[in-house]
Every structure is written in structure tokens, then in C-alpha cells.
XYZ file of C-alpha atoms in Angstrom:
591
model
C -2.570 14.814 7.949
C -2.294 16.433 10.767
C 1.173 19.305 12.045
C 3.995 19.511 13.591
C 4.639 22.763 12.391
C 6.252 25.764 14.407
C 3.071 26.522 16.193
C 4.068 30.312 18.138
C 5.812 29.299 21.831
C 4.277 29.165 24.230
C 6.122 30.136 27.114
C 5.106 28.771 31.119
C 2.787 31.347 32.653
C 5.893 32.347 35.401
C 8.214 33.169 33.329
C 6.565 34.761 29.919
C 8.886 37.646 29.232
C 7.732 40.188 27.514
C 6.592 39.683 24.358
C 7.201 42.271 21.428
C 2.838 42.759 20.552
C 0.980 41.965 23.254
C 1.171 44.733 26.029
C 0.892 44.386 29.919
C -2.720 44.930 29.547
C -3.639 43.463 26.537
C -1.900 40.094 27.962
C -3.995 41.067 31.778
C -7.615 41.582 29.391
C -6.606 38.703 27.863
C -6.485 36.206 30.880
C -9.287 37.614 32.320
C -11.219 36.368 29.255
C -9.093 32.970 29.768
C -10.080 32.756 33.924
C -13.522 33.766 32.941
C -13.996 30.756 30.455
C -12.427 27.911 33.001
C -14.759 29.684 35.448
C -17.590 28.819 33.186
C -16.192 25.061 32.321
C -16.062 24.058 35.920
C -19.467 24.923 36.114
C -20.052 23.125 32.542
C -19.074 20.224 33.799
C -20.712 19.086 36.287
C -24.012 20.099 33.741
C -21.589 17.729 31.843
C -21.632 14.870 34.575
C -25.604 14.700 34.811
C -25.613 14.752 30.232
C -26.844 11.184 30.130
C -26.359 8.569 27.123
C -28.933 10.059 25.084
C -28.675 13.719 25.732
C -25.479 12.680 24.705
C -25.667 11.238 21.781
C -28.646 13.395 20.983
C -26.418 16.963 21.382
C -23.861 14.857 18.536
C -26.492 14.706 16.314
C -27.088 18.837 17.434
C -23.214 19.524 16.435
C -23.187 16.761 13.387
C -26.530 19.774 11.753
C -24.187 22.424 12.894
C -21.078 21.691 10.878
C -23.466 20.770 8.163
C -25.143 23.527 8.063
C -21.060 25.751 7.788
C -19.645 23.336 5.465
C -19.808 26.096 2.766
C -18.667 28.803 4.522
C -16.163 26.665 6.391
C -14.323 25.279 3.161
C -14.362 28.399 1.508
C -12.504 30.680 4.552
C -9.971 27.778 4.627
C -9.216 28.161 0.898
C -8.953 31.560 1.478
C -6.790 31.744 4.774
C -4.268 29.022 2.184
C -4.506 31.091 -1.165
C -6.934 29.025 -2.854
C -9.555 29.447 -5.207
C -12.454 27.254 -3.025
C -13.372 26.362 -6.501
C -10.040 25.441 -7.964
C -9.843 21.690 -7.407
C -6.816 22.136 -4.742
C -10.168 23.282 -3.258
C -10.938 20.026 -2.997
C -8.874 19.757 -0.414
C -10.797 22.123 2.355
C -13.780 20.008 1.518
C -12.585 17.036 2.285
C -9.747 17.525 5.591
C -12.030 20.159 6.882
C -16.065 19.770 7.429
C -15.693 15.956 5.643
C -14.356 13.768 9.043
C -16.020 16.287 11.671
C -19.295 14.695 10.071
C -18.066 10.810 9.712
C -16.314 11.474 13.648
C -20.068 12.762 14.642
C -21.828 10.453 12.742
C -19.794 7.325 14.827
C -19.465 8.892 17.536
C -23.543 9.322 18.000
C -23.873 5.798 17.124
C -21.359 4.256 19.763
C -22.539 5.964 22.707
C -26.008 4.914 21.670
C -24.478 0.903 21.516
C -23.201 1.713 25.279
C -26.657 2.973 26.434
C -28.289 0.054 25.212
C -25.785 -2.524 27.514
C -24.247 -3.347 24.019
C -20.068 -2.346 22.507
C -19.651 0.163 20.038
C -17.146 -3.194 18.436
C -20.456 -5.252 19.174
C -20.479 -7.340 15.280
C -17.056 -5.833 14.877
C -15.937 -8.169 12.433
C -12.683 -9.515 13.942
C -9.079 -11.224 12.572
C -5.329 -12.228 13.717
C -1.942 -10.140 12.730
C 1.711 -11.284 13.472
C 3.201 -11.730 17.116
C -0.556 -12.940 18.580
C -2.442 -9.936 17.741
C -6.197 -9.742 17.694
C -7.364 -6.797 14.621
C -10.601 -5.397 14.300
C -11.812 -4.410 10.853
C -12.903 -0.656 11.276
C -13.460 0.129 7.570
C -15.603 -0.656 6.053
C -17.910 0.540 9.138
C -21.075 0.925 7.512
C -22.702 -0.200 4.499
C -22.283 3.468 2.652
C -18.388 3.364 3.177
C -18.286 -0.248 1.663
C -19.687 1.149 -1.913
C -17.506 5.058 -1.162
C -14.678 3.852 -0.523
C -15.074 0.057 -2.252
C -11.369 -1.424 -1.951
C -10.378 0.267 1.400
C -10.272 -1.405 3.779
C -8.918 0.047 8.010
C -8.285 -2.548 10.720
C -6.166 -2.148 13.978
C -4.459 -3.688 15.137
C -4.107 -4.391 19.340
C -0.945 -4.942 21.201
C -0.001 -8.612 21.591
C -2.020 -11.038 24.116
C -5.172 -8.881 23.761
C -8.019 -11.156 23.087
C -10.921 -10.376 21.126
C -13.402 -10.475 23.588
C -10.882 -7.961 26.591
C -11.454 -5.083 23.299
C -14.799 -5.673 22.572
C -15.801 -4.984 26.775
C -12.864 -3.009 27.186
C -14.423 -0.555 24.097
C -15.792 2.296 25.164
C -13.110 4.039 27.876
C -14.687 7.589 29.779
C -18.611 6.409 28.279
C -18.271 3.855 30.214
C -19.404 5.700 33.508
C -19.907 9.276 31.957
C -21.160 10.486 35.725
C -16.854 10.482 35.758
C -15.620 13.542 34.615
C -12.786 14.069 33.498
C -11.441 18.330 34.549
C -10.885 21.528 32.072
C -8.483 19.935 28.852
C -6.507 21.874 27.198
C -6.466 21.708 23.491
C -4.117 23.458 21.827
C -5.101 23.438 17.696
C -3.851 22.741 15.138
C -3.051 25.251 12.159
C -2.298 23.719 9.108
C -5.935 21.166 8.308
C -9.015 22.459 9.478
C -11.113 19.685 11.289
C -8.175 19.031 14.328
C -8.916 21.582 16.420
C -13.265 20.175 16.673
C -11.614 16.326 15.896
C -9.772 17.158 18.930
C -11.917 18.669 21.038
C -14.985 15.985 20.196
C -12.374 13.543 21.757
C -11.702 14.889 24.772
C -15.610 15.339 25.608
C -16.365 12.046 24.023
C -13.350 9.757 24.744
C -12.558 11.063 28.429
C -15.272 13.594 29.192
C -12.716 15.920 29.701
C -14.835 20.132 28.988
C -12.821 22.262 26.589
C -11.058 25.062 25.806
C -9.681 25.170 22.739
C -7.226 27.556 21.792
C -6.356 28.414 17.727
C -3.441 28.598 16.778
C -2.922 32.474 15.512
C -2.678 30.894 11.708
C -5.822 29.690 11.667
C -7.751 32.786 13.654
C -9.911 34.003 11.075
C -12.784 30.550 11.486
C -13.237 31.321 14.331
C -16.096 32.185 13.841
C -17.482 28.694 11.680
C -15.803 26.917 14.856
C -18.741 28.382 16.453
C -20.834 28.230 15.326
C -20.490 24.417 13.947
C -19.911 23.904 17.294
C -22.021 26.318 18.638
C -24.484 23.229 20.374
C -21.620 22.225 23.029
C -20.975 25.664 23.750
C -24.772 26.693 24.331
C -24.096 22.860 26.445
C -21.672 24.978 28.309
C -18.783 22.456 28.055
C -16.919 24.414 25.262
C -15.127 27.648 24.778
C -12.804 28.414 21.932
C -10.254 31.095 21.870
C -7.554 32.862 20.174
C -3.972 34.474 20.840
C -0.746 34.070 20.664
C 2.128 31.673 23.022
C 1.681 32.970 25.960
C -1.469 32.962 26.034
C -1.378 29.380 25.516
C 1.402 29.082 27.720
C -0.550 30.828 30.253
C -3.442 28.214 30.274
C -1.179 25.462 30.144
C -0.085 26.111 33.191
C -3.380 26.991 35.003
C -4.256 25.588 37.807
C -8.398 25.019 36.545
C -6.787 23.225 34.267
C -5.615 19.168 34.010
C -4.279 18.307 30.571
C -2.681 19.319 27.828
C -3.679 17.720 24.552
C -1.450 19.736 21.424
C -1.161 19.252 17.861
C 2.104 20.862 16.647
C 6.256 19.627 17.031
C 8.015 18.241 19.481
C 9.773 21.641 19.661
C 6.772 23.879 21.022
C 5.452 20.144 23.269
C 8.977 20.771 25.243
C 8.503 24.725 25.138
C 5.468 23.664 27.824
C 6.822 21.017 29.172
C 9.927 21.948 30.305
C 9.778 25.851 29.735
C 12.433 27.575 26.318
C 15.182 28.424 26.227
C 18.196 27.656 27.638
C 16.796 27.343 30.878
C 13.958 25.070 28.850
C 16.296 22.570 27.940
C 18.709 22.260 31.100
C 14.973 21.060 32.738
C 14.432 18.290 29.531
C 17.891 17.475 30.063
C 17.744 16.436 33.979
C 14.319 15.368 33.188
C 12.504 18.572 35.648
C 8.858 19.754 34.006
C 7.630 22.578 34.569
C 4.230 21.620 33.544
C 3.090 19.046 36.262
C 0.064 17.605 34.920
C -0.442 15.212 31.932
C -0.357 16.607 28.389
C -1.213 13.991 25.342
C 0.819 15.080 21.857
C -0.105 14.461 17.693
C 3.117 15.664 16.488
C 4.179 14.117 13.621
C 7.699 13.179 11.837
C 9.399 12.008 8.344
C 7.120 9.424 6.669
C 8.556 7.148 4.783
C 7.385 6.163 1.679
C 8.064 2.202 0.725
C 8.368 1.459 -3.040
C 9.002 -2.736 -3.550
C 10.329 -3.365 -6.678
C 8.370 -5.335 -9.199
C 7.444 -5.303 -13.047
C 5.097 -1.799 -13.487
C 3.307 -1.111 -16.734
C 3.732 2.731 -18.202
C 0.486 3.669 -16.313
C 0.980 1.923 -12.952
C 3.940 4.478 -13.103
C 2.483 7.463 -14.089
C 0.046 6.456 -11.381
C 2.058 5.831 -8.657
C 3.677 8.986 -8.735
C 0.734 11.661 -8.757
C 0.422 8.971 -5.804
C 3.782 10.216 -4.175
C 3.497 12.878 -5.798
C -0.295 14.052 -3.454
C 1.665 11.843 0.190
C 4.251 15.603 -0.221
C 2.530 18.112 -1.539
C -1.314 17.660 -0.423
C -1.735 21.202 1.075
C 0.997 22.304 0.203
C 3.490 19.451 2.030
C 1.832 21.515 5.004
C 1.236 17.832 6.563
C 2.605 15.882 9.639
C 1.024 13.273 7.862
C 2.996 14.166 4.752
C 5.242 10.909 2.805
C 8.560 12.911 3.608
C 10.891 10.166 1.971
C 10.489 8.068 -0.984
C 12.938 4.659 -0.240
C 13.204 2.813 -2.869
C 15.769 -0.556 -4.663
C 19.079 0.476 -6.148
C 18.181 -2.712 -7.960
C 15.307 -2.362 -9.317
C 14.828 -2.366 -13.366
C 12.258 0.142 -13.606
C 14.073 2.930 -10.817
C 15.095 5.657 -12.916
C 12.077 5.274 -15.389
C 9.878 5.477 -11.285
C 11.861 8.700 -10.250
C 11.273 10.385 -14.845
C 7.950 10.363 -13.621
C 7.546 11.308 -10.085
C 9.782 14.307 -11.254
C 6.893 15.244 -14.138
C 4.098 14.652 -11.563
C 5.623 17.356 -8.763
C 6.561 19.612 -11.927
C 2.115 19.610 -13.563
C 1.030 18.756 -9.678
C -1.358 22.842 -8.962
C 0.895 26.123 -7.929
C 0.412 26.793 -4.928
C 1.581 29.891 -2.714
C 3.375 28.689 0.249
C 1.445 29.626 2.378
C 2.010 28.327 5.560
C 4.713 31.038 7.991
C 7.996 29.684 7.770
C 7.774 27.785 5.246
C 10.705 29.621 1.551
C 12.855 29.443 4.515
C 13.104 25.446 5.209
C 12.754 24.400 2.254
C 15.742 27.691 1.455
C 17.098 25.206 4.775
C 16.643 22.031 3.044
C 17.756 23.274 -1.148
C 21.848 24.205 1.034
C 21.922 21.207 2.995
C 20.855 19.271 -0.042
C 23.492 21.932 -3.825
C 22.199 18.882 -6.005
C 18.544 19.191 -4.948
C 16.237 19.422 -7.928
C 14.027 22.851 -8.366
C 10.349 21.545 -9.559
C 7.414 22.644 -11.007
C 7.170 26.709 -10.453
C 10.687 26.262 -8.919
C 9.126 26.467 -4.846
C 9.368 22.614 -4.616
C 12.387 20.579 -4.125
C 13.062 16.693 -5.052
C 16.429 14.795 -3.583
C 17.800 12.582 -4.547
C 20.466 11.094 -1.657
C 23.335 10.398 -2.792
C 26.922 8.424 -0.291
C 28.611 11.442 1.866
C 25.054 13.635 2.196
C 23.636 14.489 5.459
C 20.676 12.522 7.313
C 19.374 15.336 7.169
C 15.894 15.045 4.563
C 15.781 11.611 7.646
C 15.822 13.357 10.575
C 14.406 16.636 10.415
C 10.399 17.096 9.339
C 10.742 19.797 6.441
C 6.714 20.582 7.069
C 7.371 22.195 3.490
C 7.027 21.269 -0.493
C 10.267 19.333 0.123
C 11.009 15.406 -1.082
C 13.375 13.409 -0.622
C 14.647 9.997 -2.096
C 17.228 7.000 -0.429
C 18.058 4.214 -2.370
C 19.009 0.924 -0.615
C 20.249 -2.872 -2.158
C 17.895 -5.819 -3.056
C 14.610 -6.980 -3.781
C 11.758 -9.034 -2.813
C 11.894 -9.713 0.671
C 15.704 -8.036 0.849
C 14.332 -4.874 0.202
C 11.867 -5.265 2.339
C 13.758 -6.209 5.188
C 16.587 -3.430 4.971
C 14.165 -0.999 4.124
C 11.669 -1.879 7.463
C 14.949 -1.580 9.804
C 16.298 1.501 7.842
C 12.863 3.340 8.333
C 12.424 1.990 11.731
C 16.132 3.644 12.988
C 16.758 6.110 10.837
C 13.803 7.922 10.406
C 12.667 10.687 13.201
C 8.019 10.033 14.596
C 6.330 7.315 14.218
C 3.408 8.640 13.048
C 2.966 7.421 9.801
C 4.238 4.689 6.511
C 3.761 3.654 3.636
C 3.939 0.654 1.325
C 3.671 0.629 -1.774
C 2.999 -1.972 -3.913
C 2.260 -4.603 -6.747
C 0.097 -7.014 -5.737
C 1.844 -10.207 -7.604
C 4.497 -8.867 -5.168
C 2.776 -9.319 -2.268
C 1.677 -11.933 -3.002
C 5.056 -13.383 -3.130
C 6.279 -12.399 -0.131
C 4.056 -14.585 1.252
C 3.118 -14.296 4.909
C 6.487 -12.270 5.516
C 4.694 -8.700 3.986
C 2.901 -9.714 6.634
C 5.170 -9.901 8.894
C 7.105 -7.122 8.348
C 4.500 -5.045 8.624
C 3.940 -5.749 11.985
C 7.508 -5.381 12.304
C 7.374 -1.403 11.521
C 6.474 1.017 14.411
C 4.274 3.625 13.234
C 1.102 4.435 14.999
C -0.679 4.441 11.341
C 0.520 1.788 8.303
C -0.083 2.458 4.933
C -0.606 -0.360 1.914
C -1.300 0.909 -1.474
C -3.049 3.838 0.330
C -1.668 7.193 1.724
C -2.248 6.792 5.644
C -4.476 10.808 5.529
C -7.396 8.015 4.735
C -6.372 6.929 8.555
C -6.480 9.943 9.435
C -10.220 10.566 7.559
C -11.246 7.643 8.477
C -13.595 8.427 11.674
C -13.551 4.561 14.032
C -9.738 4.542 12.710
C -7.256 5.310 16.299
C -5.014 8.154 14.849
C -2.187 8.653 16.677
C 1.720 8.067 16.997
C 3.624 4.188 17.802
C 2.560 3.314 21.874
C 5.553 4.048 23.835
C 7.031 7.792 23.927
C 7.308 9.511 26.933
C 7.684 12.897 28.280
C 11.733 13.157 27.904
C 11.965 11.395 24.103
C 8.365 12.437 22.336
C 8.871 11.955 18.655
C 5.661 11.521 17.137
C 3.769 12.192 20.219
C 1.629 10.624 23.432
C -1.914 9.336 22.602
C -4.701 8.556 19.985
C -7.286 10.449 18.946
C -9.946 10.143 16.239
C -10.999 6.956 17.695
C -14.565 7.084 17.516
C -15.218 3.430 18.335
C -13.694 4.375 20.970
C -11.192 1.676 21.495
C -8.485 0.980 24.479
C -5.590 0.718 24.048
C -5.121 -0.210 19.842
C -0.801 -0.261 18.962
C -1.874 0.752 15.226
C -4.016 0.660 12.019
C -3.111 -0.206 8.809
C -4.925 1.064 5.909
C -5.203 -0.497 2.583
C -5.724 0.478 -1.341
C -6.172 -0.356 -4.760
C -2.808 -0.655 -6.776
C -4.335 0.646 -9.832
C -7.667 2.869 -10.128
C -11.080 1.317 -11.499
C -10.818 -0.151 -13.969
C -7.331 -0.897 -13.819
C -8.278 -2.187 -10.956
C -10.217 -4.798 -11.948
C -9.182 -5.531 -15.064
C -5.642 -6.712 -13.499
C -7.950 -8.967 -10.426
C -8.406 -6.590 -8.291
C -11.980 -5.803 -6.697
C -12.157 -2.539 -6.382
C -14.616 -0.290 -7.897
C -12.833 3.218 -7.054
C -10.922 5.795 -9.703
C -8.147 7.986 -9.567
C -8.584 9.302 -5.873
C -10.009 12.524 -5.002
C -7.417 13.659 -2.627
C -5.097 13.522 -4.598
C -3.415 16.724 -5.922
C -3.646 15.538 -10.092
C -7.636 15.183 -9.526
C -9.707 17.570 -12.300
C -12.273 17.273 -10.592
C -11.670 17.781 -6.002
C -13.869 21.131 -5.374
C -17.310 18.880 -6.687
C -16.011 15.461 -4.641
C -15.053 16.804 -2.585
C -18.087 19.143 -1.681
C -19.987 16.719 -3.011
C -18.565 13.953 -0.205
C -19.150 16.704 2.757
C -23.094 16.852 1.405
C -23.299 13.382 1.853
C -21.644 13.256 5.407
C -24.374 15.736 6.409
C -27.581 13.765 5.059
C -26.507 10.234 4.002
C -28.227 8.395 1.199
C -28.285 5.254 -1.842
C -29.493 8.440 -3.830
C -27.032 11.136 -3.204
C -23.839 8.143 -4.271
C -24.364 8.416 -8.599
C -24.020 12.421 -8.699
C -21.050 11.304 -6.126
C -19.344 8.743 -8.449
C -20.008 10.630 -11.734
C -18.387 13.322 -10.250
C -14.982 11.524 -8.730
C -15.177 9.844 -12.680
C -14.683 13.230 -13.637
C -10.878 12.482 -11.863
């Protein structure tokens, strides 16, 4: 659920044009402040090199406590930015995608560093398995006994590249923390503007996984979060290993090309990535075409894409059709549609007998999702552009949501362009069973932009009928996170799961980005994460043979108790206790 939104374009410092809202004097003051912060971080790097593993664990515990203390202000501020009533059901999104994942990440990183300090692997006791193609897998969800109950029925496993052994995975887990004294300089994080946990999560990963102290530049959309971030991350700021600043695209360009910065991490769009790497305008395009980057330092990135939702035909009940339609609507409309991991195109079998019935339920689910402001800049223009490309598109709900059922002869824009707005496409392919699944995998691998995440929805009997072929199809999907009967957003929320594009992209064909984040078990060079969930919520899951006690997920956009459950989950993550669980479950079952 990270962002490929059009961030303000950071021009390289050597070619920065005059800016309509930034005077020369203001720019000079802004650059001088950044220079001071970079000088402070240079001193902070020396302190970080001398910070022992037990001291780092204690520092992460302080961060955990500070985030817990700021959780209410965090969710309230994020809701205000997005035009939401913090106590409305949709306000729960700002708890579940804000303080909650940072709390779980800080806790899991504490555990990983504690194990390393004691001479053991973060993966000590982990459950290893096998996947097609000679791949080793590592179970990362559930990671604790609390998770096993709170997320009962959900699993996540990390797939390693073919040929990597379990012993190698275990011994290399820990990344830079295996040699904490070898620091990596100052890293720049160009923060996301859509999901409030992304910037601090990226900070933690730079600091822990790469041993780089961090300068975080906020996206202007989230500028109001600055006081919250400063308070929540105060232990890192006071330790001298983090500085946070706000500013426009010119500042971003100045920082990216600053000699004191050794590495850049960006969460944004591929277009913004290319401007950072090659420069803006025709000159930048020419450099990109010639393979001559301006950026003379490494860059990692998370850039989104067009996420498919592959729906395998089966024999579904009316309840199944309604529930899965709400599931698809959630994948598109969570956070208003401004997620890079938002499902964008539903892939259906034109031969599925229930296809039309599912589309009826999908239209209804999109229509009854609570109205919300189009809060992210440029949203209306992107919706209008999609409507112009597809004149037959249906406007649903308050009229701001678009459903595009792609017909023969229609353009391929919906699969080649991330809409970053409440626009959902539907394409149809022939076949059923293994034939359809094969066609769907080939189509999304070939035609869909990006490789960040893919979703598969399938009734358990359908999966069983496909036998080993189902898992082999999953192996052929070239995506960094693959979700089966859940949303890839769960992979984002799982602290121990790596998050990022499928490996192999380069700066000249960046697609969904380079590198990974989150990954609190510090696994070296994973290939992908595969998350799975129940096809039906409890109690219907158990009645149909699935052992899953989880109700309708609180992240569903149709959840009636989202705010209450999100708040309780965050409080649980702040102070885990078996005694707190009944209240969480009671709220969740009111969804």
C-alpha cells in the first residue's frame, strides 16, 4: 500500500530552475538548513558505529514507546489530512496503516537484534519449507503466539531464489547488523505522501538493515505529520541518527545530489525516480535514452504499478459473491484508491457461469462503500483521463468512482498506467481451471505495468482441484508480494515480511522499484513474499472446512467497526497482552 503518486519533482541541484513559490533567498536558507542537518548526521554516524547491539535494542524500545504515546495524535492528524472523521469507520485505516505497522516493526526488530547480540540468527526456530523450482521458504506469519491468534487463518512465507539453502538463509539473516560497527554513511529517504507509516518504516530499515543514518524529507502532502513524526521518532533524533525536514521538489533534488548523501531511497512514481536519476525535461529524457544518469550514487525505490486481482472461476454461494466483491472493492478503494498496492484490474474468466453475478455484486459493493473526499492531489484529473480513454466506463457511488469493463478493441491504458485514484478495471480471458489460470499468469506478467503485488481469489475446492499446478502458477508470477484469498496489503502490514518489487529491475527500467524494505527478520536477498488467508470469514470459513477464526477483516472498506478495531489493534501492539485480546475480537466481530 505504498505510493506511486506524483510527488513534487526534485530537480538536480546543478540544473534546478527557478521555482514559482521558492525565492532565491528562501532556497538558500532551505539549503543551509539541510547542510547543517547533514553535518549533524555525519557526527551521528560515528555515534551509531559505537552503539552496541544491546544499546540499539534499547533505542528501538524507546521508539516503540514514543510511537505508542503518539498513536492517537498520529491517527487524528492523518485523518484530518485525508478529510476523514477520525471516529468514522474509515478512520480505522489511519490506525491500521499508521502507528500499528511501525509498532510491530519496532518490536520485531528488537527481537532480531537481541538474537544477533546473543550469537543466534533472527531466524532461529523459523519454519522452513519448499516451493516449486528448488526454492526454500521461510514462514514469517504468524511470527508470534499473539499473531497466531489475532490473525488466525492468515499466513505469510518468504520464498528465496532457486538454489539458496536453508542454512544460507539462516546464516545470512541479520544484514548490516552482523557487523554493526561498519556504518554506511548518510542515506536520504524521500518519503511517501499517501500512507503515514511508510516514511518512518523506511527510516528504520535504512538505519538497521543498512547501518545508514538517515535524512528524511517528507512529501509536502504529509507535512502536517512533521510534529507527530518528530515526537514518535524523538529517540532517534536525540541519538543523532535521524533528521527530518520538509520542503519542495527543489529541496529534494538538492539533497539527492548532495555530496554528503551516499544513498537515496524513494517511494514515489517511476517518473519521479527518473527525474532524480536523469534530471527533468527533455534533457533528462535524453540522458535516460542514452543511459547517462546524473545521479552518481545508488538508489533504491518502491514505485508501485498496476496490481492484478485474478479471480478463478468456481461454484460460489451468493454470500461468497458478496463478500469477495467487498474484498475487491477494498483492494481498490482503501485509502481512497491512493495506494501503489491498490488492486487495479480484475482478471475474470469470460466462461465463468457466475461472472455476471459477480460483476453485479462488485458494482453494488463499490457503490455502497462510504463516500470520502478525493484528497490526494490530481485525483480528479486522473479519473477524468481514465473516463476519456474509456467512454463506456461506469460512474458509481458518489460519481467519483469509475468501473471500466474493458471490451474488445478498447485501449490497454488500464493495464499500462497506474491510475492512483478510485478507478477499477475488469478484463476477461477465455477458459476455466488450469487453462484460465495459465492465461491469467501469462497476461499479467506480460501486459501489466510493474511487479509490486498480485492478488488471487479462489474457492478452496478450486485450488485443491488444481493440485500442484496452483503453486507452480504462483511461482511463475513475477511479483514481489502475491496474496491468495487476502490482499497484498497484508504483506505490507506484516513486519517480518520483505516488501518491494520483484527483483531484477534496473534504473533504466525501474518498473516497481529496486530493493526491499520492512523485512524485520533481516532476510538477505529474498525473491518474494506469499501471503494467504481464508476465502470466507468466520464462522462461514469453519462451516465450509477452513480452519480460520478471523471475521471480516477490519481493513475492509465496508467494515462498520474499523475505527474501534484499528485503535484497539494499535493499543495491543503497543502493550501486547492476552488480556487485551477479547476486546479486539469483540470489536472485530462487529465489522
